[in-house]
Each structure stands twice: as C-alpha cells, then as structure tokens.
Amino acid sequence: MMNQTEFTNALENFAGTCMQNGKIDTDLYEKYEVQRGLRDKNGNGVVSGLTKISTIEASKIIDGKKVPCEGQLFYRGYNIQDLVRGMTQTNRFGFEEISYLLLFGTLPTKQQLENFADTLAFSRTLPTNFVRDVIMKAPSKDMMNSLSRSVLTLASYDPNAADISIPNVLRQCLMLISLFPVLSVYGYHAYNHYEREESMYIHHPDKNLSTSENLLRLLRADKQYTPLEAHVLDLALILHMEHGGGNNSTFTTHVVSSSGTDTYAAITAALSSLKGPKHGGANIKVVEMMDDLRKNVYDTSDREAVKNYLVKLLHREAFDKKGLIYGMGHAVYSKSDPRAEIFKGFVEKLSVAKQRHDDFNLYAMIEELAPEVIAEERRIYKGVSANVDFFSGFVYSMLDIPLELFTPIFAIARIVGWSAHRIEELINMDKIIRPAYVSVMPSTNYIPMEER
C-alpha cells in the first residue's frame, strides 16, 4: 500500500506530466484565429447570443470608427442612472422593483410591486429542519461552497425539481432569490460558531422588510441597522444585479440551461463560476490590497508615497505580486464604469456617517492616481477607470459585513440576473450551446506497453 509521502510524490509527478503535455503554444491561437477568453486583441467579446435583459455601452461609432465613451448600463432598456434616481428621489428601496423589471421586462405598478414583494416574502421560508440538517452540518469557511450545497440540497425537497416549464422555473427562481440572503447569512453564522467558537444566532426574516433590511437584520446580533446602511446595501445589490449577459457566470447560466438541466443545477453552476477570484472575488482583493497599502505606506495622505506603492504593485513588488491594481479596469468599460460612478456618492455619505472619511479620501486618491500609473507603466489598448468592485468592498467593510460574505452578497444580487437569463434561454432555446475547439495535437501511432 502507498503511504502519504509516496502519495504526495506521485501527485507531484502526475502534475508535472500534466503541465508538460498540456501546454499549448500561444502562437497557435493567432494561427487558427482563436479568440482567447472569447475576446479579440481589442477586448471585444465574441458574440454568442441575443438578449433583451441588459445592455452595456462603452463605445460609439463616429465617422465609421469605434470611439470609447462614458460607460452606460441599461436594464431592459432603462438607463441604470435613471432607475437609481427614481428610487432615491422618493427614498424607497429598489431591489424588489428592479428584480421585477429584469424578470418580467416592465416596470411594475404600485399594486404589481406589492404583489411581487409579498410573493418574495412568502417564498422566504426554508423547509423544516433545513438549517439544522443542512446548513449547520459540516460548516465551511468557503461560503460560496456552502451556498452551492444548500441550493443543490433544496432540489431534494422539490417534487418538481426537474420540471423546466416556465411557470415552474419562475417559482424556483423566485424562491432562490428570496432565500439567497437567508442561506448565505445562516451559513456564515454556522461557520462562525462551529469553527471560530463564537456565539450563534439565527434570526427569522421579517416579511415586512426589504431584501437589504432583512440581510442586515439576519446578520447582526441585535438586528439593528440605520436607514442609510440599508439603502446603500440596497443600491449595491441593484448595481450588481445584472451586467450585460456576457459575464462568465451569466454565460454559464445560458450554457448549462441550454442542456435542459434543472434550475438548481444551473444556478449552482453559476455560483461556481462567480466564486472564482477573477469574477466575484475582486472586491475582496481590493480590501486586502488596501490593508497592505496601509501597512506599507506611513502617510496615506502623501500622494507621492501612494503613487510609489501603486508602481510597486504593477512591478510585482507589493501585495500578492500579481502585477495588478485591483478594482481598476474592466473588460468592457474604458472611460468609466457607470456603476462605480453612481456608487461613489453614496459611499461618501456612508463614510461620513461611519467616521471613515479619511479612508474614502484614500480610495478617491487611488481612483485618480491608478489610471495615470497604469498608463505610464503599461501598454494599454483602452482607458482604465475604477470599476464597481473598487468601492463595494469598502462599503461592505463599513457595514461590518465579514469578508467571507463579500462574494455571497454578489450572488444575492446576481441571482436575479441569472434567473432572468435562464428563463430567456428556456423560452428561446432550440439548440444546446456547443462551442468548437481546434485540436492542435498531431496523431501518433500506438506504442505497446513493453515498448514504452
């Protein structure tokens, strides 16, 4: 029998073989005109489908040429800035209203919104003993894995789990939209209790509260929060709710849904995509990067010292040595990310209320300096600006939301977009999404065992 040392050595050898025989010459991508990451050299995405759910605008055609413009984001044809303005002018929560818009394609009337909110509240109930039997067993520091496990287990409680008719899928999606905050927060409390030996409290949602209010109520021991806290979190959820359809997790939803699988499997696949640090974990990286900056820059109000730190980041001499300034740049936007532009004003208000305006000033300084540093140090094909993740981690930290819940909160928002895209795929689906790959492995003759 193999012992542990032999097992470890064998794995290292296997991994070495994988690396040696799995590497593909990058020149071959150009030779066969394969767009790596489904994006060309100019960052334009390969068109893989049609959607009516949302639109990203990052450039305009002027005199026949593609010219970068200020970023715009549209939900079902409505500019996100207009939607946010409409909510803030009347000081109302918008998560439920914008969810209705994305799912059904129209803005709700007052009565429709009340019925929809009641439907979500009715759906916000876990099966009997689910918390004890599923969430509290084998708690994990990885909240996204815990959330995925809970979603897959919910399928066992659904007698119509495999039914992909639109009414049934809509029922399932509304339930998951309602339950994601509950599953995420309960999962964190279980981990915090069993792994960190902290006190555990399981609060029940209040059917009269909005999604953001319930999230804060469930998370905090005393159930208390301020209206400003709830409204800023509500805005964060709206801004993360949907983004053009071409992002990794939403594309995953389309691909998996096209196979005809059930809602629980499709949403779990999307969760698995989102948990990747290149997708949903960016705001965590921003917070960690800022912590490292404070440790290594004596005076964070000194612009030159902060700029030198940013240069070190790009030279792989600071933080995680990946050569990145996290929270800067976006795959589509160049001049500006409209979500970051909207968010910034609310972030400043919260920073004043939380007595962290000095921190906000540091973020604002980096937002200004980073594009200059990147332009000086790198060859770039388009402009660089702060993205929404640059500010969202700062907001979550001011709301005393633990780092483990940063990506789940992204999921709590994006489940709405995933649901809308799943339904859109099922309504229009006639073929499984099956991309083509070019094989660059030459054929070879079989070698008998004794001759290898």
Short mmCIF file of N, CA and C in Angstrom, two decimals, residues 179-346:
data_model
loop_
_atom_site.label_atom_id
_atom_site.label_comp_id
_atom_site.label_asym_id
_atom_site.label_seq_id
_atom_site.Cartn_x
_atom_site.Cartn_y
_atom_site.Cartn_z
N LEU A 179 -34.39 33.29 -0.90
CA LEU A 179 -33.65 32.53 0.10
C LEU A 179 -32.14 32.78 0.10
N PHE A 180 -31.58 33.33 -0.96
CA PHE A 180 -30.13 33.52 -1.00
C PHE A 180 -29.60 34.31 0.20
N PRO A 181 -30.24 35.43 0.62
CA PRO A 181 -29.74 36.12 1.81
C PRO A 181 -29.79 35.25 3.05
N VAL A 182 -30.84 34.48 3.20
CA VAL A 182 -31.01 33.62 4.37
C VAL A 182 -29.95 32.52 4.38
N LEU A 183 -29.78 31.83 3.25
CA LEU A 183 -28.81 30.75 3.16
C LEU A 183 -27.39 31.25 3.40
N SER A 184 -27.07 32.42 2.85
CA SER A 184 -25.72 32.97 2.98
C SER A 184 -25.41 33.35 4.41
N VAL A 185 -26.30 34.09 5.04
CA VAL A 185 -26.06 34.56 6.41
C VAL A 185 -26.07 33.40 7.40
N TYR A 186 -27.02 32.50 7.26
CA TYR A 186 -27.06 31.33 8.15
C TYR A 186 -25.79 30.50 8.00
N GLY A 187 -25.32 30.35 6.77
CA GLY A 187 -24.09 29.60 6.53
C GLY A 187 -22.91 30.23 7.23
N TYR A 188 -22.87 31.57 7.20
CA TYR A 188 -21.78 32.27 7.88
C TYR A 188 -21.88 32.10 9.39
N HIS A 189 -23.08 32.22 9.96
CA HIS A 189 -23.24 32.07 11.41
C HIS A 189 -22.84 30.66 11.88
N ALA A 190 -23.17 29.65 11.07
CA ALA A 190 -22.80 28.28 11.42
C ALA A 190 -21.28 28.13 11.44
N TYR A 191 -20.62 28.67 10.41
CA TYR A 191 -19.15 28.64 10.36
C TYR A 191 -18.56 29.41 11.53
N ASN A 192 -19.08 30.60 11.79
CA ASN A 192 -18.55 31.46 12.85
C ASN A 192 -18.68 30.81 14.22
N HIS A 193 -19.72 30.00 14.39
CA HIS A 193 -19.94 29.33 15.68
C HIS A 193 -19.07 28.08 15.81
N TYR A 194 -19.16 27.20 14.84
CA TYR A 194 -18.50 25.90 14.97
C TYR A 194 -17.00 25.95 14.72
N GLU A 195 -16.58 26.85 13.84
CA GLU A 195 -15.15 26.91 13.51
C GLU A 195 -14.41 27.98 14.30
N ARG A 196 -15.09 29.06 14.67
CA ARG A 196 -14.45 30.14 15.41
C ARG A 196 -14.88 30.19 16.88
N GLU A 197 -15.84 29.34 17.22
CA GLU A 197 -16.34 29.24 18.60
C GLU A 197 -16.94 30.55 19.09
N GLU A 198 -17.60 31.27 18.16
CA GLU A 198 -18.32 32.49 18.52
C GLU A 198 -19.79 32.16 18.77
N SER A 199 -20.49 33.11 19.35
CA SER A 199 -21.92 32.92 19.60
C SER A 199 -22.68 32.81 18.28
N MET A 200 -23.72 32.00 18.27
CA MET A 200 -24.52 31.84 17.05
C MET A 200 -25.94 32.30 17.32
N TYR A 201 -26.51 33.01 16.36
CA TYR A 201 -27.89 33.43 16.48
C TYR A 201 -28.54 33.28 15.10
N ILE A 202 -29.71 32.71 15.10
CA ILE A 202 -30.47 32.50 13.86
C ILE A 202 -31.75 33.32 13.96
N HIS A 203 -31.76 34.48 13.32
CA HIS A 203 -32.95 35.32 13.31
C HIS A 203 -33.84 34.94 12.13
N HIS A 204 -35.12 35.10 12.30
CA HIS A 204 -36.06 34.85 11.20
C HIS A 204 -36.26 36.13 10.40
N PRO A 205 -36.43 36.02 9.09
CA PRO A 205 -36.68 37.20 8.28
C PRO A 205 -38.01 37.85 8.67
N ASP A 206 -38.10 39.14 8.42
CA ASP A 206 -39.34 39.89 8.66
C ASP A 206 -40.00 40.13 7.31
N LYS A 207 -41.20 39.62 7.13
CA LYS A 207 -41.89 39.70 5.83
C LYS A 207 -42.21 41.14 5.43
N ASN A 208 -42.14 42.07 6.36
CA ASN A 208 -42.46 43.45 6.07
C ASN A 208 -41.24 44.28 5.67
N LEU A 209 -40.05 43.65 5.68
CA LEU A 209 -38.82 44.37 5.36
C LEU A 209 -38.35 44.06 3.95
N SER A 210 -37.55 44.97 3.40
CA SER A 210 -36.94 44.76 2.09
C SER A 210 -35.82 43.74 2.19
N THR A 211 -35.29 43.35 1.03
CA THR A 211 -34.20 42.37 1.00
C THR A 211 -32.96 42.89 1.73
N SER A 212 -32.58 44.14 1.49
CA SER A 212 -31.37 44.67 2.15
C SER A 212 -31.58 44.80 3.66
N GLU A 213 -32.78 45.21 4.08
CA GLU A 213 -33.06 45.33 5.50
C GLU A 213 -33.01 43.95 6.17
N ASN A 214 -33.59 42.97 5.53
CA ASN A 214 -33.57 41.62 6.10
C ASN A 214 -32.15 41.07 6.18
N LEU A 215 -31.33 41.37 5.17
CA LEU A 215 -29.96 40.87 5.19
C LEU A 215 -29.21 41.40 6.42
N LEU A 216 -29.34 42.69 6.68
CA LEU A 216 -28.67 43.28 7.84
C LEU A 216 -29.29 42.77 9.14
N ARG A 217 -30.59 42.61 9.16
CA ARG A 217 -31.28 42.10 10.35
C ARG A 217 -30.81 40.69 10.69
N LEU A 218 -30.67 39.84 9.66
CA LEU A 218 -30.24 38.46 9.88
C LEU A 218 -28.79 38.39 10.34
N LEU A 219 -27.98 39.32 9.85
CA LEU A 219 -26.54 39.25 10.10
C LEU A 219 -26.16 39.73 11.50
N ARG A 220 -26.84 40.73 12.00
CA ARG A 220 -26.42 41.38 13.24
C ARG A 220 -27.10 40.79 14.47
N ALA A 221 -26.33 40.70 15.53
CA ALA A 221 -26.83 40.09 16.77
C ALA A 221 -28.04 40.84 17.31
N ASP A 222 -28.03 42.17 17.21
CA ASP A 222 -29.13 42.96 17.76
C ASP A 222 -30.20 43.31 16.73
N LYS A 223 -30.03 42.83 15.50
CA LYS A 223 -30.98 43.04 14.40
C LYS A 223 -31.10 44.51 13.97
N GLN A 224 -30.24 45.37 14.47
CA GLN A 224 -30.38 46.80 14.24
C GLN A 224 -29.53 47.29 13.06
N TYR A 225 -30.03 48.32 12.38
CA TYR A 225 -29.32 48.95 11.26
C TYR A 225 -29.94 50.32 11.05
N THR A 226 -29.20 51.20 10.38
CA THR A 226 -29.73 52.53 10.09
C THR A 226 -30.35 52.53 8.69
N PRO A 227 -31.28 53.47 8.43
CA PRO A 227 -31.84 53.57 7.07
C PRO A 227 -30.76 53.79 6.02
N LEU A 228 -29.72 54.59 6.33
CA LEU A 228 -28.66 54.83 5.37
C LEU A 228 -27.93 53.53 5.04
N GLU A 229 -27.63 52.73 6.05
CA GLU A 229 -26.95 51.45 5.81
C GLU A 229 -27.78 50.57 4.88
N ALA A 230 -29.07 50.47 5.16
CA ALA A 230 -29.93 49.60 4.36
C ALA A 230 -30.06 50.12 2.93
N HIS A 231 -30.14 51.44 2.75
CA HIS A 231 -30.28 52.00 1.41
C HIS A 231 -29.00 51.83 0.59
N VAL A 232 -27.84 51.98 1.22
CA VAL A 232 -26.58 51.81 0.50
C VAL A 232 -26.41 50.34 0.09
N LEU A 233 -26.76 49.42 0.98
CA LEU A 233 -26.69 48.00 0.63
C LEU A 233 -27.69 47.67 -0.48
N ASP A 234 -28.87 48.25 -0.41
CA ASP A 234 -29.88 48.06 -1.45
C ASP A 234 -29.32 48.51 -2.80
N LEU A 235 -28.66 49.66 -2.82
CA LEU A 235 -28.06 50.16 -4.06
C LEU A 235 -26.98 49.22 -4.57
N ALA A 236 -26.15 48.71 -3.65
CA ALA A 236 -25.09 47.78 -4.05
C ALA A 236 -25.69 46.54 -4.72
N LEU A 237 -26.77 46.03 -4.17
CA LEU A 237 -27.43 44.85 -4.75
C LEU A 237 -27.97 45.15 -6.15
N ILE A 238 -28.54 46.33 -6.31
CA ILE A 238 -29.09 46.70 -7.62
C ILE A 238 -27.98 46.82 -8.66
N LEU A 239 -26.88 47.43 -8.29
CA LEU A 239 -25.78 47.65 -9.24
C LEU A 239 -25.08 46.35 -9.63
N HIS A 240 -25.17 45.33 -8.77
CA HIS A 240 -24.54 44.03 -9.06
C HIS A 240 -25.53 43.02 -9.65
N MET A 241 -26.77 43.43 -9.80
CA MET A 241 -27.84 42.51 -10.14
C MET A 241 -27.69 41.87 -11.53
N GLU A 242 -27.19 42.63 -12.47
CA GLU A 242 -27.12 42.17 -13.85
C GLU A 242 -26.07 42.97 -14.59
N HIS A 243 -25.43 42.34 -15.60
CA HIS A 243 -24.39 43.10 -16.31
C HIS A 243 -24.15 42.58 -17.71
N GLY A 244 -25.11 42.81 -18.57
CA GLY A 244 -24.88 42.64 -19.99
C GLY A 244 -25.00 41.25 -20.56
N GLY A 245 -25.03 40.23 -19.74
CA GLY A 245 -25.19 38.88 -20.25
C GLY A 245 -23.91 38.19 -20.66
N GLY A 246 -22.83 38.95 -20.90
CA GLY A 246 -21.60 38.34 -21.37
C GLY A 246 -20.62 37.99 -20.28
N ASN A 247 -20.96 38.26 -19.03
CA ASN A 247 -20.03 37.89 -17.95
C ASN A 247 -20.00 36.38 -17.77
N ASN A 248 -18.98 35.90 -17.09
CA ASN A 248 -18.72 34.46 -17.02
C ASN A 248 -19.88 33.68 -16.41
N SER A 249 -20.39 34.13 -15.27
CA SER A 249 -21.43 33.36 -14.58
C SER A 249 -22.76 33.38 -15.34
N THR A 250 -23.08 34.50 -15.98
CA THR A 250 -24.33 34.56 -16.74
C THR A 250 -24.23 33.72 -18.00
N PHE A 251 -23.06 33.74 -18.64
CA PHE A 251 -22.86 32.87 -19.80
C PHE A 251 -22.95 31.41 -19.37
N THR A 252 -22.41 31.11 -18.19
CA THR A 252 -22.52 29.75 -17.65
C THR A 252 -23.99 29.36 -17.50
N THR A 253 -24.80 30.29 -17.00
CA THR A 253 -26.23 30.02 -16.84
C THR A 253 -26.87 29.67 -18.17
N HIS A 254 -26.54 30.43 -19.22
CA HIS A 254 -27.08 30.14 -20.55
C HIS A 254 -26.62 28.77 -21.05
N VAL A 255 -25.32 28.50 -20.92
CA VAL A 255 -24.77 27.25 -21.43
C VAL A 255 -25.40 26.06 -20.74
N VAL A 256 -25.46 26.09 -19.41
CA VAL A 256 -25.98 24.96 -18.66
C VAL A 256 -27.49 24.82 -18.87
N SER A 257 -28.19 25.95 -18.91
CA SER A 257 -29.65 25.90 -19.13
C SER A 257 -29.97 25.32 -20.50
N SER A 258 -29.12 25.60 -21.50
CA SER A 258 -29.38 25.10 -22.85
C SER A 258 -29.36 23.58 -22.93
N SER A 259 -28.75 22.92 -21.95
CA SER A 259 -28.72 21.46 -21.95
C SER A 259 -30.03 20.85 -21.47
N GLY A 260 -30.91 21.70 -20.90
CA GLY A 260 -32.19 21.21 -20.40
C GLY A 260 -32.16 20.80 -18.95
N THR A 261 -31.10 21.13 -18.24
CA THR A 261 -31.00 20.71 -16.84
C THR A 261 -31.92 21.53 -15.95
N ASP A 262 -32.01 21.15 -14.67
CA ASP A 262 -32.93 21.81 -13.75
C ASP A 262 -32.36 23.12 -13.22
N THR A 263 -33.22 23.90 -12.58
CA THR A 263 -32.85 25.23 -12.08
C THR A 263 -31.76 25.15 -11.02
N TYR A 264 -31.85 24.19 -10.12
CA TYR A 264 -30.90 24.08 -9.03
C TYR A 264 -29.49 23.81 -9.56
N ALA A 265 -29.39 22.93 -10.56
CA ALA A 265 -28.08 22.63 -11.16
C ALA A 265 -27.54 23.84 -11.91
N ALA A 266 -28.41 24.52 -12.64
CA ALA A 266 -27.96 25.67 -13.44
C ALA A 266 -27.46 26.81 -12.54
N ILE A 267 -28.18 27.09 -11.46
CA ILE A 267 -27.78 28.18 -10.57
C ILE A 267 -26.52 27.79 -9.79
N THR A 268 -26.38 26.53 -9.44
CA THR A 268 -25.16 26.09 -8.77
C THR A 268 -23.94 26.24 -9.68
N ALA A 269 -24.13 25.96 -10.96
CA ALA A 269 -23.03 26.17 -11.92
C ALA A 269 -22.64 27.65 -11.98
N ALA A 270 -23.64 28.53 -11.97
CA ALA A 270 -23.37 29.97 -11.97
C ALA A 270 -22.63 30.38 -10.70
N LEU A 271 -23.02 29.83 -9.57
CA LEU A 271 -22.33 30.10 -8.30
C LEU A 271 -20.87 29.67 -8.38
N SER A 272 -20.63 28.52 -8.98
CA SER A 272 -19.26 28.00 -9.10
C SER A 272 -18.41 28.93 -9.95
N SER A 273 -19.01 29.52 -10.97
CA SER A 273 -18.29 30.49 -11.79
C SER A 273 -18.00 31.77 -11.00
N LEU A 274 -19.02 32.26 -10.29
CA LEU A 274 -18.88 33.53 -9.58
C LEU A 274 -17.83 33.48 -8.49
N LYS A 275 -17.66 32.32 -7.85
CA LYS A 275 -16.73 32.24 -6.72
C LYS A 275 -15.27 32.38 -7.15
N GLY A 276 -15.00 32.26 -8.44
CA GLY A 276 -13.63 32.42 -8.91
C GLY A 276 -13.12 33.83 -8.66
N PRO A 277 -11.88 33.98 -8.21
CA PRO A 277 -11.34 35.31 -7.89
C PRO A 277 -11.27 36.25 -9.08
N LYS A 278 -11.29 35.71 -10.30
CA LYS A 278 -11.27 36.58 -11.48
C LYS A 278 -12.66 37.15 -11.78
N HIS A 279 -13.66 36.66 -11.06
CA HIS A 279 -15.03 37.11 -11.32
C HIS A 279 -15.61 37.77 -10.07
N GLY A 280 -16.07 36.97 -9.12
CA GLY A 280 -16.80 37.51 -7.98
C GLY A 280 -15.95 37.91 -6.79
N GLY A 281 -14.67 37.53 -6.79
CA GLY A 281 -13.85 37.79 -5.61
C GLY A 281 -13.01 39.04 -5.69
N ALA A 282 -13.26 39.89 -6.71
CA ALA A 282 -12.41 41.06 -6.91
C ALA A 282 -12.49 42.05 -5.76
N ASN A 283 -13.69 42.23 -5.18
CA ASN A 283 -13.80 43.23 -4.11
C ASN A 283 -13.03 42.81 -2.85
N ILE A 284 -12.90 41.50 -2.64
CA ILE A 284 -12.08 41.02 -1.52
C ILE A 284 -10.63 41.41 -1.74
N LYS A 285 -10.17 41.25 -2.97
CA LYS A 285 -8.80 41.61 -3.31
C LYS A 285 -8.54 43.10 -3.10
N VAL A 286 -9.54 43.93 -3.39
CA VAL A 286 -9.37 45.37 -3.19
C VAL A 286 -9.16 45.68 -1.72
N VAL A 287 -9.99 45.09 -0.86
CA VAL A 287 -9.87 45.33 0.58
C VAL A 287 -8.53 44.85 1.11
N GLU A 288 -8.10 43.67 0.67
CA GLU A 288 -6.81 43.13 1.11
C GLU A 288 -5.66 44.00 0.61
N MET A 289 -5.77 44.49 -0.62
CA MET A 289 -4.74 45.37 -1.18
C MET A 289 -4.66 46.67 -0.38
N MET A 290 -5.80 47.22 -0.01
CA MET A 290 -5.82 48.47 0.76
C MET A 290 -5.22 48.26 2.16
N ASP A 291 -5.49 47.12 2.75
CA ASP A 291 -4.88 46.81 4.05
C ASP A 291 -3.36 46.74 3.94
N ASP A 292 -2.89 46.14 2.84
CA ASP A 292 -1.45 46.04 2.63
C ASP A 292 -0.84 47.41 2.39
N LEU A 293 -1.56 48.27 1.68
CA LEU A 293 -1.08 49.63 1.43
C LEU A 293 -0.89 50.37 2.76
N ARG A 294 -1.88 50.28 3.64
CA ARG A 294 -1.80 50.99 4.92
C ARG A 294 -0.63 50.49 5.77
N LYS A 295 -0.29 49.21 5.63
CA LYS A 295 0.83 48.66 6.38
C LYS A 295 2.18 49.14 5.84
N ASN A 296 2.20 49.46 4.56
CA ASN A 296 3.48 49.76 3.91
C ASN A 296 3.67 51.22 3.53
N VAL A 297 2.64 52.03 3.67
CA VAL A 297 2.75 53.46 3.39
C VAL A 297 2.49 54.20 4.70
N TYR A 298 3.50 54.86 5.20
CA TYR A 298 3.41 55.50 6.53
C TYR A 298 2.33 56.58 6.55
N ASP A 299 2.33 57.44 5.53
CA ASP A 299 1.36 58.54 5.46
C ASP A 299 0.49 58.33 4.22
N THR A 300 -0.73 57.85 4.41
CA THR A 300 -1.61 57.54 3.28
C THR A 300 -2.23 58.80 2.66
N SER A 301 -1.93 59.96 3.21
CA SER A 301 -2.37 61.20 2.56
C SER A 301 -1.29 61.77 1.64
N ASP A 302 -0.11 61.11 1.64
CA ASP A 302 1.01 61.53 0.81
C ASP A 302 0.83 60.94 -0.60
N ARG A 303 0.46 61.77 -1.56
CA ARG A 303 0.17 61.29 -2.91
C ARG A 303 1.36 60.58 -3.54
N GLU A 304 2.56 61.12 -3.32
CA GLU A 304 3.74 60.53 -3.95
C GLU A 304 4.03 59.16 -3.37
N ALA A 305 3.84 59.01 -2.06
CA ALA A 305 4.08 57.71 -1.42
C ALA A 305 3.05 56.68 -1.90
N VAL A 306 1.79 57.10 -2.02
CA VAL A 306 0.74 56.20 -2.51
C VAL A 306 1.02 55.81 -3.96
N LYS A 307 1.45 56.81 -4.76
CA LYS A 307 1.76 56.51 -6.15
C LYS A 307 2.91 55.52 -6.27
N ASN A 308 3.92 55.65 -5.44
CA ASN A 308 5.05 54.72 -5.45
C ASN A 308 4.59 53.30 -5.11
N TYR A 309 3.63 53.19 -4.19
CA TYR A 309 3.11 51.87 -3.84
C TYR A 309 2.38 51.26 -5.04
N LEU A 310 1.61 52.07 -5.75
CA LEU A 310 0.90 51.57 -6.93
C LEU A 310 1.88 51.10 -8.01
N VAL A 311 2.98 51.82 -8.16
CA VAL A 311 4.01 51.39 -9.11
C VAL A 311 4.59 50.04 -8.69
N LYS A 312 4.81 49.86 -7.39
CA LYS A 312 5.31 48.58 -6.89
C LYS A 312 4.32 47.45 -7.17
N LEU A 313 3.03 47.75 -7.06
CA LEU A 313 2.02 46.73 -7.39
C LEU A 313 2.20 46.26 -8.84
N LEU A 314 2.33 47.21 -9.74
CA LEU A 314 2.47 46.85 -11.16
C LEU A 314 3.78 46.13 -11.45
N HIS A 315 4.81 46.42 -10.65
CA HIS A 315 6.11 45.77 -10.83
C HIS A 315 6.22 44.45 -10.07
N ARG A 316 5.08 44.00 -9.53
CA ARG A 316 5.03 42.74 -8.77
C ARG A 316 5.93 42.77 -7.54
N GLU A 317 6.03 43.93 -6.92
CA GLU A 317 6.89 44.09 -5.75
C GLU A 317 6.09 44.32 -4.47
N ALA A 318 4.76 44.30 -4.56
CA ALA A 318 3.93 44.57 -3.38
C ALA A 318 2.69 43.67 -3.41
N PHE A 319 2.07 43.56 -2.23
CA PHE A 319 0.85 42.78 -2.01
C PHE A 319 1.03 41.34 -2.49
N ASP A 320 0.22 40.87 -3.45
CA ASP A 320 0.29 39.46 -3.86
C ASP A 320 1.23 39.23 -5.03
N LYS A 321 1.90 40.32 -5.47
CA LYS A 321 2.90 40.24 -6.55
C LYS A 321 2.32 39.67 -7.86
N LYS A 322 1.06 40.00 -8.12
CA LYS A 322 0.42 39.58 -9.37
C LYS A 322 0.50 40.66 -10.45
N GLY A 323 1.01 41.85 -10.07
CA GLY A 323 1.14 42.93 -11.04
C GLY A 323 -0.16 43.65 -11.34
N LEU A 324 -1.12 43.60 -10.41
CA LEU A 324 -2.44 44.18 -10.63
C LEU A 324 -2.78 45.22 -9.57
N ILE A 325 -3.47 46.27 -10.00
CA ILE A 325 -4.11 47.19 -9.07
C ILE A 325 -5.58 46.81 -9.07
N TYR A 326 -6.00 46.12 -8.03
CA TYR A 326 -7.36 45.58 -8.01
C TYR A 326 -8.40 46.69 -7.93
N GLY A 327 -9.51 46.46 -8.64
CA GLY A 327 -10.58 47.45 -8.69
C GLY A 327 -10.42 48.45 -9.81
N MET A 328 -9.33 48.32 -10.58
CA MET A 328 -9.07 49.22 -11.69
C MET A 328 -9.20 48.48 -13.03
N GLY A 329 -9.94 49.07 -13.93
CA GLY A 329 -10.09 48.49 -15.26
C GLY A 329 -11.27 47.54 -15.33
N HIS A 330 -11.75 47.35 -16.55
CA HIS A 330 -12.88 46.46 -16.78
C HIS A 330 -12.77 45.89 -18.18
N ALA A 331 -13.30 44.69 -18.37
CA ALA A 331 -13.20 44.03 -19.67
C ALA A 331 -13.92 44.81 -20.77
N VAL A 332 -14.94 45.56 -20.42
CA VAL A 332 -15.74 46.28 -21.42
C VAL A 332 -15.57 47.79 -21.31
N TYR A 333 -15.76 48.33 -20.10
CA TYR A 333 -15.70 49.77 -19.92
C TYR A 333 -14.26 50.27 -20.07
N SER A 334 -14.12 51.50 -20.56
CA SER A 334 -12.80 52.12 -20.65
C SER A 334 -12.79 53.46 -19.95
N LYS A 335 -13.65 54.38 -20.38
CA LYS A 335 -13.65 55.71 -19.77
C LYS A 335 -14.22 55.70 -18.35
N SER A 336 -15.28 54.95 -18.13
CA SER A 336 -15.88 54.92 -16.80
C SER A 336 -16.83 53.73 -16.68
N ASP A 337 -16.96 53.24 -15.45
CA ASP A 337 -17.93 52.21 -15.10
C ASP A 337 -19.11 52.95 -14.46
N PRO A 338 -20.28 52.96 -15.09
CA PRO A 338 -21.40 53.75 -14.55
C PRO A 338 -21.82 53.31 -13.15
N ARG A 339 -21.61 52.05 -12.84
CA ARG A 339 -21.96 51.56 -11.51
C ARG A 339 -21.07 52.20 -10.45
N ALA A 340 -19.79 52.31 -10.76
CA ALA A 340 -18.87 52.97 -9.82
C ALA A 340 -19.19 54.44 -9.68
N GLU A 341 -19.56 55.07 -10.80
CA GLU A 341 -19.90 56.49 -10.76
C GLU A 341 -21.11 56.73 -9.87
N ILE A 342 -22.12 55.89 -9.98
CA ILE A 342 -23.32 56.02 -9.15
C ILE A 342 -23.00 55.75 -7.69
N PHE A 343 -22.24 54.71 -7.47
CA PHE A 343 -21.96 54.22 -6.12
C PHE A 343 -21.16 55.23 -5.30
N LYS A 344 -20.26 55.93 -5.97
CA LYS A 344 -19.28 56.75 -5.26
C LYS A 344 -19.92 57.77 -4.32
N GLY A 345 -20.97 58.45 -4.77
CA GLY A 345 -21.61 59.46 -3.94
C GLY A 345 -22.23 58.88 -2.68
N PHE A 346 -22.84 57.70 -2.82
CA PHE A 346 -23.45 57.05 -1.66
C PHE A 346 -22.38 56.52 -0.71
#
